[in-house]
Coordinates of N, CA and C and ligand atoms in Angstrom, one line a residue:
M110 N 8.6 8.7 16.0 CA 10.0 8.6 16.3 C 10.5 8.4 15.0
D111 N 11.5 9.3 14.6 CA 12.2 8.9 13.4 C 13.6 8.2 13.7
K112 N 13.6 7.4 11.9 CA 14.3 6.3 12.2 C 14.9 6.5 10.8
F113 N 15.8 8.0 10.4 CA 16.0 8.2 8.9 C 17.0 7.1 8.4
A114 N 16.5 7.1 7.3 CA 18.0 6.5 6.5 C 19.2 6.8 6.3
E115 N 20.1 6.3 6.4 CA 21.4 6.6 6.4 C 22.6 6.3 5.0
T116 N 22.5 8.1 4.4 CA 23.0 7.3 2.9 C 24.2 7.6 2.7
R117 N 24.8 6.9 1.5 CA 26.2 7.8 1.3 C 25.6 8.5 0.0
F118 N 24.9 8.6 -0.4 CA 24.6 9.3 -1.6 C 23.1 10.3 -1.1
P119 N 22.9 11.5 -1.1 CA 22.1 12.4 -0.5 C 20.6 11.7 -1.7
I120 N 19.2 11.4 -0.8 CA 18.0 11.1 -1.7 C 17.2 12.3 -1.0
N121 N 16.2 12.2 -1.4 CA 14.7 13.1 -0.9 C 14.5 12.6 0.6
D122 N 14.1 13.5 0.7 CA 14.3 13.6 2.7 C 13.0 13.3 3.0
I123 N 12.0 13.0 2.1 CA 10.7 11.9 2.2 C 10.9 10.5 2.7
L124 N 12.0 10.3 1.4 CA 12.6 8.4 1.5 C 13.0 8.6 2.5
R125 N 14.0 9.5 3.2 CA 14.8 9.2 4.2 C 14.5 9.0 5.6
R126 N 12.6 9.4 5.3 CA 12.2 9.5 6.7 C 11.1 8.1 6.8
R127 N 11.0 7.5 5.5 CA 10.2 6.6 5.5 C 10.8 5.5 6.4
W128 N 9.8 5.2 7.2 CA 10.4 3.4 7.8 C 9.0 2.9 7.7
S129 N 9.1 1.6 8.9 CA 7.6 0.8 8.7 C 7.4 0.4 10.2
P130 N 7.0 1.3 10.9 CA 6.5 1.5 12.4 C 5.7 0.3 12.4
R131 N 5.4 0.2 13.7 CA 4.4 -0.8 14.2 C 3.7 -0.1 15.4
A132 N 4.2 0.9 15.7 CA 3.2 2.0 16.9 C 2.8 3.2 16.1
F133 N 0.9 3.1 15.8 CA 0.2 4.0 15.7 C -0.5 4.8 16.8
S134 N -0.6 6.6 16.4 CA -1.6 7.0 17.0 C -2.9 6.2 17.0
D135 N -3.8 6.8 17.9 CA -5.2 6.4 17.8 C -5.8 7.4 17.0
R136 N -5.1 8.5 16.4 CA -5.7 9.7 15.8 C -6.5 9.3 14.2
A137 N -7.5 9.6 13.8 CA -8.3 9.0 13.2 C -7.3 10.0 11.5
V138 N -7.4 8.9 10.3 CA -7.2 9.6 9.2 C -8.0 10.3 8.2
E139 N -8.1 11.4 8.0 CA -9.0 12.1 7.6 C -9.3 11.5 6.2
P140 N -10.5 11.4 5.6 CA -10.8 10.8 4.4 C -10.1 11.5 2.9
E141 N -10.3 12.7 3.2 CA -9.8 13.7 2.4 C -7.9 13.0 1.9
I142 N -7.5 12.9 2.9 CA -6.1 12.8 2.3 C -5.7 11.4 2.4
L143 N -6.7 10.6 2.5 CA -6.6 9.1 2.1 C -6.7 9.0 0.4
G144 N -7.7 9.9 0.3 CA -7.8 10.1 -1.2 C -6.8 10.5 -2.0
S145 N -5.7 11.6 -1.5 CA -4.9 12.0 -1.7 C -3.6 10.6 -2.0
L146 N -3.8 10.0 -0.8 CA -3.1 9.1 -1.6 C -3.3 8.2 -2.4
F147 N -5.2 7.4 -2.5 CA -4.9 6.7 -3.8 C -5.1 7.4 -5.0
E148 N -4.7 8.7 -4.8 CA -4.7 9.4 -6.1 C -3.0 9.5 -6.3
A149 N -2.4 9.5 -5.3 CA -0.8 9.3 -5.7 C -0.7 7.9 -6.6
A150 N -1.4 6.6 -5.8 CA -1.1 5.4 -6.7 C -1.6 5.5 -8.0
R151 N -2.4 6.3 -8.1 CA -3.4 6.3 -9.0 C -2.3 6.6 -10.2
W152 N -1.7 7.6 -10.1 CA -0.7 8.3 -11.2 C 0.4 7.6 -11.0
A153 N 0.7 6.4 -10.7 CA 1.8 5.4 -10.9 C 1.9 5.0 -12.5
P154 N 3.0 5.0 -13.2 CA 3.4 4.5 -14.1 C 3.0 3.1 -14.1
S155 N 2.2 2.0 -15.8 CA 2.1 1.0 -15.6 C 2.4 0.4 -17.1
C156 N 2.8 -1.0 -16.7 CA 2.9 -1.7 -18.4 C 2.2 -1.7 -19.2
N157 N 1.7 -0.7 -20.4 CA 0.4 -0.7 -21.3 C 0.0 0.4 -20.4
N158 N -0.2 1.1 -19.7 CA -0.9 2.0 -19.1 C -2.1 0.7 -18.3
R159 N -2.1 -0.4 -18.1 CA -3.2 -1.4 -17.8 C -3.5 -0.9 -16.5
Q160 N -3.2 -0.2 -15.4 CA -3.6 0.3 -13.9 C -4.0 -0.7 -13.2
P161 N -3.1 -2.0 -13.2 CA -3.7 -3.2 -12.4 C -3.7 -3.5 -10.9
W162 N -3.8 -2.5 -9.9 CA -3.9 -2.1 -9.1 C -5.3 -1.7 -8.5
H163 N -6.0 -2.3 -7.4 CA -7.0 -2.1 -6.2 C -6.8 -2.0 -5.1
Y164 N -7.1 -1.2 -4.4 CA -7.1 -1.5 -2.9 C -8.5 -1.2 -2.1
L165 N -8.7 -2.5 -1.2 CA -9.4 -2.6 -0.2 C -9.4 -1.8 1.0
V166 N -10.0 -0.8 1.6 CA -9.5 -0.2 2.6 C -10.8 -0.3 3.6
A167 N -9.8 -0.2 4.9 CA -11.3 -0.3 6.5 C -10.6 0.9 6.9
R168 N -12.1 1.5 7.6 CA -11.1 2.7 8.5 C -11.6 1.8 10.2
K169 N -11.0 2.6 11.5 CA -11.1 2.0 12.5 C -12.4 2.2 13.0
E170 N -12.8 3.6 12.1 CA -14.5 3.9 12.6 C -15.7 2.8 12.1
E171 N -15.4 2.3 11.1 CA -16.2 1.3 10.7 C -15.7 -0.1 11.2
A172 N -16.2 -0.5 12.3 CA -15.8 -1.4 13.2 C -15.7 -2.7 12.9
A173 N -16.5 -3.0 12.4 CA -17.4 -4.7 11.6 C -16.2 -4.5 10.4
E174 N -16.3 -3.8 9.4 CA -15.4 -4.1 8.6 C -13.8 -3.4 8.8
F175 N -13.7 -3.1 9.5 CA -12.3 -2.6 10.4 C -11.9 -4.3 10.8
D176 N -12.2 -5.0 11.3 CA -12.4 -6.2 12.2 C -12.3 -7.6 10.7
G177 N -13.0 -7.0 10.2 CA -13.4 -8.1 9.2 C -11.5 -8.6 9.0
M178 N -11.3 -6.8 8.2 CA -9.6 -6.3 7.3 C -8.9 -7.5 8.5
L179 N -8.9 -7.1 9.4 CA -8.0 -7.2 10.3 C -7.8 -8.8 10.4
H180 N -8.5 -9.8 10.3 CA -8.7 -10.9 10.5 C -8.6 -11.5 9.1
C181 N -7.6 -11.0 8.6 CA -7.4 -11.3 7.1 C -5.8 -11.3 7.2
L182 N -5.3 -10.8 8.3 CA -4.0 -10.5 8.4 C -4.0 -11.9 9.0
V183 N -1.9 -12.4 9.3 CA -1.6 -13.9 9.8 C -1.6 -12.7 11.4
D184 N -1.6 -14.1 12.6 CA -2.0 -13.4 13.6 C -0.3 -12.0 14.2
G185 N 0.8 -12.7 14.2 CA 2.2 -11.8 13.8 C 1.8 -10.6 13.2
N186 N 0.8 -10.3 12.4 CA 0.9 -8.7 12.2 C -0.3 -8.6 13.3
I187 N -1.7 -9.3 13.2 CA -2.8 -8.6 14.0 C -2.4 -7.9 15.5
A188 N -1.3 -8.5 15.8 CA -0.9 -8.3 17.3 C -0.5 -6.7 17.0
W189 N -0.1 -6.2 16.1 CA 0.3 -5.0 16.3 C -0.3 -3.9 15.3
A190 N -0.9 -4.3 14.1 CA -1.8 -3.5 13.1 C -3.4 -3.2 13.5
K191 N -3.9 -4.2 14.8 CA -4.7 -3.7 15.3 C -5.3 -2.4 15.7
D192 N -4.1 -1.7 16.0 CA -4.0 -0.8 16.7 C -4.0 0.9 15.1
A193 N -4.0 0.4 14.4 CA -3.4 1.3 13.3 C -4.7 1.5 12.8
P194 N -5.1 3.0 12.4 CA -6.2 3.7 12.0 C -7.2 2.7 11.1
V195 N -6.1 2.5 9.9 CA -6.5 2.7 8.5 C -5.9 1.2 7.9
L196 N -6.2 0.0 7.6 CA -5.9 -1.5 6.8 C -6.5 -1.2 5.4
M197 N -5.4 -1.5 4.7 CA -6.0 -2.0 3.4 C -5.3 -2.7 2.8
I198 N -5.7 -3.8 1.3 CA -5.1 -4.9 1.4 C -4.9 -4.5 0.0
S199 N -3.9 -4.8 -0.9 CA -3.9 -4.1 -2.1 C -4.1 -5.5 -3.0
V200 N -4.5 -5.5 -4.5 CA -5.3 -6.6 -5.5 C -4.4 -6.5 -6.6
A201 N -3.9 -7.3 -7.3 CA -3.7 -6.9 -8.9 C -4.7 -7.9 -9.6
N202 N -4.7 -6.9 -10.3 CA -5.1 -7.5 -11.9 C -4.3 -8.6 -12.7
S203 N -4.1 -9.3 -12.8 CA -3.1 -10.3 -13.3 C -3.1 -11.1 -14.8
R204 N -4.3 -10.1 -15.4 CA -4.4 -10.7 -16.6 C -4.9 -10.1 -17.5
W205 N -4.1 -10.1 -18.7 CA -4.4 -9.0 -19.8 C -5.8 -9.7 -19.9
D206 N -6.5 -8.8 -20.9 CA -8.0 -9.2 -21.4 C -8.1 -10.7 -22.1
N207 N -6.9 -10.9 -22.9 CA -6.8 -11.8 -23.8 C -7.0 -12.9 -23.0
G208 N -7.1 -13.1 -21.2 CA -6.5 -14.0 -20.4 C -4.8 -14.8 -19.8
E209 N -3.8 -14.3 -20.6 CA -2.7 -14.6 -20.8 C -1.9 -14.1 -19.2
P210 N -1.7 -14.2 -18.5 CA -1.0 -13.6 -17.5 C 0.2 -12.3 -17.7
N211 N -0.3 -11.0 -17.0 CA 0.3 -9.7 -17.4 C 1.8 -10.4 -16.2
R212 N 2.6 -10.1 -16.9 CA 4.3 -10.4 -15.9 C 4.3 -9.5 -14.8
H213 N 3.2 -8.3 -15.4 CA 4.0 -6.8 -14.8 C 3.1 -6.3 -13.4
A214 N 2.4 -7.3 -13.7 CA 0.9 -6.4 -12.6 C 1.4 -6.7 -10.9
F215 N 2.1 -7.2 -10.3 CA 2.7 -7.3 -9.4 C 3.7 -6.1 -9.2
H216 N 4.3 -6.0 -10.2 CA 5.3 -4.9 -9.8 C 4.4 -3.7 -10.1
D217 N 3.8 -3.7 -10.8 CA 2.5 -2.1 -11.0 C 2.0 -1.7 -9.5
V218 N 1.8 -3.1 -8.9 CA 1.1 -3.0 -8.2 C 1.8 -2.1 -7.2
G219 N 2.7 -2.5 -6.6 CA 4.3 -2.2 -6.1 C 4.5 -1.0 -6.1
L220 N 4.6 -0.4 -7.7 CA 4.7 0.9 -8.0 C 4.0 2.2 -7.3
A221 N 2.5 1.6 -7.3 CA 1.0 2.5 -6.9 C 1.6 2.2 -5.3
S222 N 1.9 1.1 -5.2 CA 2.2 1.8 -3.3 C 3.2 2.1 -3.1
S223 N 4.5 2.5 -3.8 CA 5.3 3.0 -3.2 C 4.7 4.5 -3.4
Q224 N 4.3 4.8 -4.5 CA 3.7 6.3 -4.6 C 2.6 6.3 -3.8
L225 N 1.6 5.7 -3.2 CA 0.9 6.0 -2.0 C 1.6 6.0 -0.4
T226 N 2.9 5.2 -0.6 CA 3.7 5.2 0.7 C 4.2 6.9 0.9
V227 N 4.7 7.0 -0.2 CA 5.4 8.1 -0.3 C 4.7 9.4 -0.3
E228 N 3.6 9.7 -0.5 CA 2.9 10.5 -0.5 C 2.2 10.8 1.3
A229 N 2.2 9.2 1.4 CA 1.7 9.0 2.9 C 2.8 9.7 3.9
V230 N 3.6 9.4 3.8 CA 5.3 9.9 4.7 C 5.2 11.7 4.5
S231 N 4.9 12.3 2.9 CA 4.7 13.7 2.9 C 3.8 14.9 3.9
R232 N 2.7 13.5 4.3 CA 1.4 13.7 5.0 C 1.7 13.5 6.7
G233 N 2.9 13.5 7.1 CA 3.1 13.0 8.5 C 2.2 11.5 8.5
L234 N 1.9 10.9 7.3 CA 1.2 9.5 8.0 C 3.1 8.7 7.5
F235 N 2.7 7.8 8.2 CA 3.6 6.2 8.3 C 2.9 5.2 7.7
V236 N 3.5 4.0 6.7 CA 2.6 2.6 5.9 C 3.5 1.4 6.7
H237 N 3.1 0.4 7.2 CA 3.5 -0.7 7.2 C 2.9 -1.4 5.6
Q238 N 3.6 -2.1 5.3 CA 3.3 -3.1 4.6 C 3.7 -4.7 4.8
M239 N 2.5 -5.0 4.5 CA 2.6 -6.9 5.0 C 2.6 -7.7 4.1
A240 N 3.2 -8.8 3.6 CA 3.2 -10.6 3.1 C 2.4 -11.1 4.1
G241 N 2.6 -10.9 5.5 CA 1.9 -11.4 6.4 C -0.3 -11.4 5.9
I242 N -0.4 -11.9 5.1 CA -2.1 -12.3 4.4 C -2.2 -13.2 4.5
Q243 N -3.6 -13.4 4.8 CA -4.4 -14.9 4.5 C -5.3 -14.6 3.0
V244 N -4.3 -15.3 1.9 CA -4.5 -14.7 0.6 C -6.4 -15.5 0.6
E245 N -6.5 -16.7 0.3 CA -7.1 -17.4 0.8 C -8.5 -17.1 1.0
K246 N -8.4 -16.6 2.2 CA -9.4 -15.6 3.0 C -9.9 -14.4 2.7
I247 N -9.0 -13.6 2.1 CA -9.8 -12.4 1.5 C -9.8 -12.8 0.1
R248 N -9.7 -13.9 -0.5 CA -10.7 -13.9 -1.7 C -11.9 -14.0 -1.4
E249 N -12.2 -15.1 -0.1 CA -13.4 -15.2 0.1 C -14.2 -14.2 0.6
T250 N -13.7 -13.4 1.6 CA -14.3 -12.4 2.1 C -14.5 -11.1 1.6
Y251 N -14.1 -11.1 0.7 CA -14.3 -10.0 -0.7 C -14.6 -10.2 -1.7
A252 N -15.2 -11.6 -2.6 CA -15.4 -12.4 -3.7 C -14.7 -11.6 -4.5
I253 N -13.3 -11.9 -4.3 CA -12.5 -11.4 -5.7 C -12.7 -12.4 -6.7
P254 N -12.9 -11.7 -8.1 CA -13.0 -12.7 -9.1 C -11.4 -13.3 -9.2
D255 N -11.7 -14.4 -10.4 CA -10.8 -15.0 -11.1 C -9.5 -13.8 -11.8
G256 N -8.7 -13.5 -11.4 CA -7.7 -13.0 -12.4 C -7.2 -11.7 -12.1
F257 N -7.6 -11.8 -10.5 CA -7.2 -11.0 -9.6 C -6.8 -11.4 -8.1
D258 N -5.7 -11.5 -7.6 CA -4.9 -12.0 -6.5 C -4.7 -10.6 -5.6
P259 N -4.6 -11.0 -4.2 CA -4.2 -10.1 -3.1 C -3.0 -10.1 -3.4
V260 N -2.4 -8.7 -3.4 CA -0.7 -8.6 -3.3 C 0.0 -8.5 -2.1
A261 N -0.7 -7.2 -1.0 CA -0.1 -6.9 0.4 C -0.9 -6.4 1.3
G262 N -1.0 -6.6 2.3 CA -1.5 -5.8 3.4 C -1.2 -4.8 3.7
F263 N -1.6 -3.4 4.1 CA -1.8 -2.0 4.6 C -1.9 -1.9 6.0
A264 N -0.8 -1.4 6.5 CA -1.6 -0.6 8.0 C -0.6 0.5 7.9
L265 N -1.9 1.8 8.2 CA -1.3 2.6 8.1 C -2.3 4.0 9.3
G266 N -1.0 5.2 9.3 CA -1.5 5.8 10.9 C -1.0 7.2 10.7
Y267 N -0.8 7.8 11.5 CA 0.2 8.8 12.1 C 0.7 7.8 13.1
P268 N 2.2 8.5 13.7 CA 2.6 7.5 14.5 C 2.7 7.9 15.6
G269 N 3.0 7.0 16.4 CA 2.2 6.6 18.0 C 3.8 6.4 18.9
D270 N 3.3 6.1 20.0 CA 4.6 5.8 21.0 C 4.8 3.6 21.2
P271 N 6.0 4.2 20.9 CA 6.5 2.8 20.6 C 6.7 2.2 22.4
N272 N 6.4 2.8 23.4 CA 6.6 2.5 24.7 C 4.7 1.7 24.7
K273 N 3.9 1.6 24.1 CA 2.9 1.0 24.1 C 2.8 -0.2 23.8
L274 N 3.7 -0.9 22.9 CA 4.0 -2.2 22.0 C 4.3 -3.1 23.4
S275 N 4.1 -4.3 22.9 CA 4.9 -5.0 23.9 C 6.1 -5.0 23.9
D276 N 7.1 -6.4 24.8 CA 8.2 -5.8 25.0 C 8.9 -6.1 23.2
Q277 N 8.4 -7.4 23.2 CA 8.9 -7.8 21.7 C 8.6 -7.0 20.7
L278 N 7.8 -6.4 20.6 CA 7.6 -5.6 19.4 C 8.4 -4.1 19.6
R279 N 8.8 -3.8 20.7 CA 9.0 -2.4 21.2 C 10.4 -2.7 20.7
E280 N 11.1 -4.3 20.8 CA 12.8 -3.8 20.5 C 12.8 -4.0 18.8
R281 N 11.9 -4.6 18.0 CA 12.4 -4.5 16.6 C 11.9 -3.3 16.1
E282 N 10.8 -2.4 17.3 CA 10.5 -0.9 16.8 C 12.0 0.4 16.6
L283 N 12.5 -0.7 17.9 CA 13.8 -0.1 18.1 C 14.8 -0.2 17.4
A284 N 15.0 -1.3 17.0 CA 15.9 -1.8 16.0 C 16.5 -1.2 14.7
P285 N 17.7 -1.1 15.0 CA 18.5 0.1 14.1 C 17.8 -0.6 12.7
R286 N 17.6 0.4 11.9 CA 17.1 0.0 9.9 C 18.6 -0.2 9.4
T287 N 18.9 -1.5 8.6 CA 19.6 -2.0 7.6 C 19.3 -2.0 6.2
R288 N 20.5 -2.1 5.4 CA 20.4 -2.2 3.9 C 21.8 -2.7 3.5
K289 N 21.7 -3.9 2.9 CA 22.8 -4.3 1.9 C 23.5 -2.9 1.3
P290 N 24.8 -3.5 1.3 CA 25.6 -2.1 0.2 C 25.4 -2.3 -0.6
L291 N 25.5 -0.5 -1.4 CA 25.1 -0.6 -3.2 C 25.9 -1.4 -4.0
E292 N 26.7 -1.8 -3.7 CA 27.8 -2.5 -4.7 C 27.3 -4.1 -4.4
S293 N 26.3 -3.8 -3.7 CA 25.5 -5.6 -4.2 C 24.7 -5.8 -4.4
F294 N 23.9 -5.0 -5.3 CA 22.9 -4.9 -6.2 C 22.9 -3.6 -7.6
V295 N 24.3 -3.0 -7.6 CA 24.3 -2.3 -8.8 C 25.3 -2.8 -9.9
F296 N 25.1 -3.5 -10.9 CA 26.1 -4.0 -11.6 C 26.3 -3.7 -13.2
S297 N 27.9 -3.4 -13.6 CA 28.0 -2.9 -14.9 C 28.8 -3.7 -15.6
G298 N 28.4 -4.3 -16.5 CA 29.1 -5.7 -17.5 C 29.1 -7.0 -17.7
R299 N 28.4 -7.1 -16.4 CA 28.3 -8.4 -16.2 C 27.5 -8.7 -14.8
W300 N 27.0 -9.9 -14.5 CA 26.2 -10.0 -13.3 C 27.4 -10.1 -12.2
G301 N 27.1 -9.4 -10.9 CA 28.1 -9.4 -9.4 C 29.0 -8.6 -9.9
Q302 N 29.2 -7.8 -11.2 CA 30.3 -6.8 -11.4 C 29.9 -5.6 -10.9
T303 N 30.5 -5.0 -9.6 CA 29.8 -3.8 -9.3 C 30.1 -2.3 -10.1
S304 N 29.4 -1.6 -10.5 CA 29.4 -0.4 -11.2 C 30.4 0.2 -11.1
P305 N 31.3 0.9 -11.5 CA 32.2 1.6 -11.5 C 31.5 3.2 -11.0
L306 N 30.2 3.3 -11.2 CA 29.4 4.4 -11.4 C 29.5 4.7 -9.9
L307 N 29.4 3.9 -9.0 CA 29.4 3.6 -7.4 C 30.6 4.5 -7.2
K308 N 31.6 4.5 -7.7 CA 32.6 4.9 -7.0 C 33.1 6.8 -6.6
S309 N 31.9 7.1 -7.1 CA 32.1 8.5 -7.1 C 31.4 8.8 -5.4
G310 N 30.9 7.7 -4.9 CA 30.4 8.6 -3.2 C 31.3 7.9 -2.3
Ligands
LIG30 C1 6.0 -6.7 0.5 C2 6.2 -6.4 2.0 C3 6.1 -7.5 2.6 C4 6.4 -7.2 3.9 N1 5.8 -8.0 5.0 C5 5.6 -7.7 6.4 C6 5.2 -8.2 7.4 O1 3.8 -9.3 6.4 N2 5.2 -8.2 8.6 C7 6.3 -6.9 9.1 O2 5.8 -6.5 10.3 N3 6.7 -6.4 8.3 C8 6.7 -6.6 6.9 N4 7.3 -5.8 5.6 C9 8.0 -4.4 5.8 C10 9.3 -4.9 6.1 O3 10.2 -5.9 7.1 C11 10.3 -3.8 6.0 O4 9.9 -2.9 5.0 C12 11.6 -3.8 6.6 O5 12.3 -4.9 7.3 C13 12.4 -2.5 5.9 O6 12.1 -1.8 7.1 P1 11.9 0.1 6.9 O7 10.5 -0.4 5.7 O8 11.4 0.0 8.3 O9 12.8 0.5 6.4 C14 7.2 -6.1 4.3 C15 7.4 -4.8 3.7 C16 6.9 -5.0 2.6 C17 7.6 -3.9 1.3

C-alpha cells in the first residue's frame, strides 16, 4: 500500500514513499539486504565520528530470539510488530571515553537509523520505529553495560495486507498521513518568524 507524502516542494522519491506501516508480509528479509541496511547506518555522520550507534537484531527464523525481543516492546506495539519478519533495537553509546555525557548521541543514532530506513525503502522494505519499548527489560535481557542506552525499537519487512490487521489497527493504517506546515518550523531572524525562504513555494 502506498501512502505518498504530499509536498509543497519536490523531494526525493524514496523520502516521498517512506511511511510507517503496521502490516507486514511474512516474506523473510534476506541477510545480505540486512547487511546493506546496517552498512547505510554505518556511513552516517556523527559528532567527532564517535559512531555511537548499536543495533540488536532478531529475525523471525530464530524464534526464541525473536520472541525475546518482541517482549521487550510495549503491548500496543507487540500487537502488530509480532508479524514483522525482523525486529531491532537501537542502543546509543551515550558517554565519551572520559565519562562525560555525549549530548549528541541520540541525535547520531537517529541519523544512522534514518539512513537505514531510507536504504530499506530503496529496497522495497518498510521500517516502523517505536518509542514503545521496555528500556529496563532491554538492559537486563541483553546485558547492556553502563553508559549505553536503548533508544528505539524497529519493525521491518516487506509491505503486507492491511486487511489482516484488527479493525482498530487497520483504521490507523489507512488514516491519512499528516504534517505541520513548513511555516511552523522554519524560522529566520528570530524564534517564531517564518523564513522568507518559504515564499518561493
Ligand atoms: C522515535 C519514534 C518512535 C515511535 N514510536 C512509535 C510507537 O511506539 N508505536 C507506533 O505505532 N509508532 C511509533 N512511531 C511511528 C510514528 O507514529 C510515525 O512515524 C508518525 O506517526 C509519522 O507517520 P509516518 O512515519 O507514516 O510518516 C514512532 C516513530 C519514531 C520516529
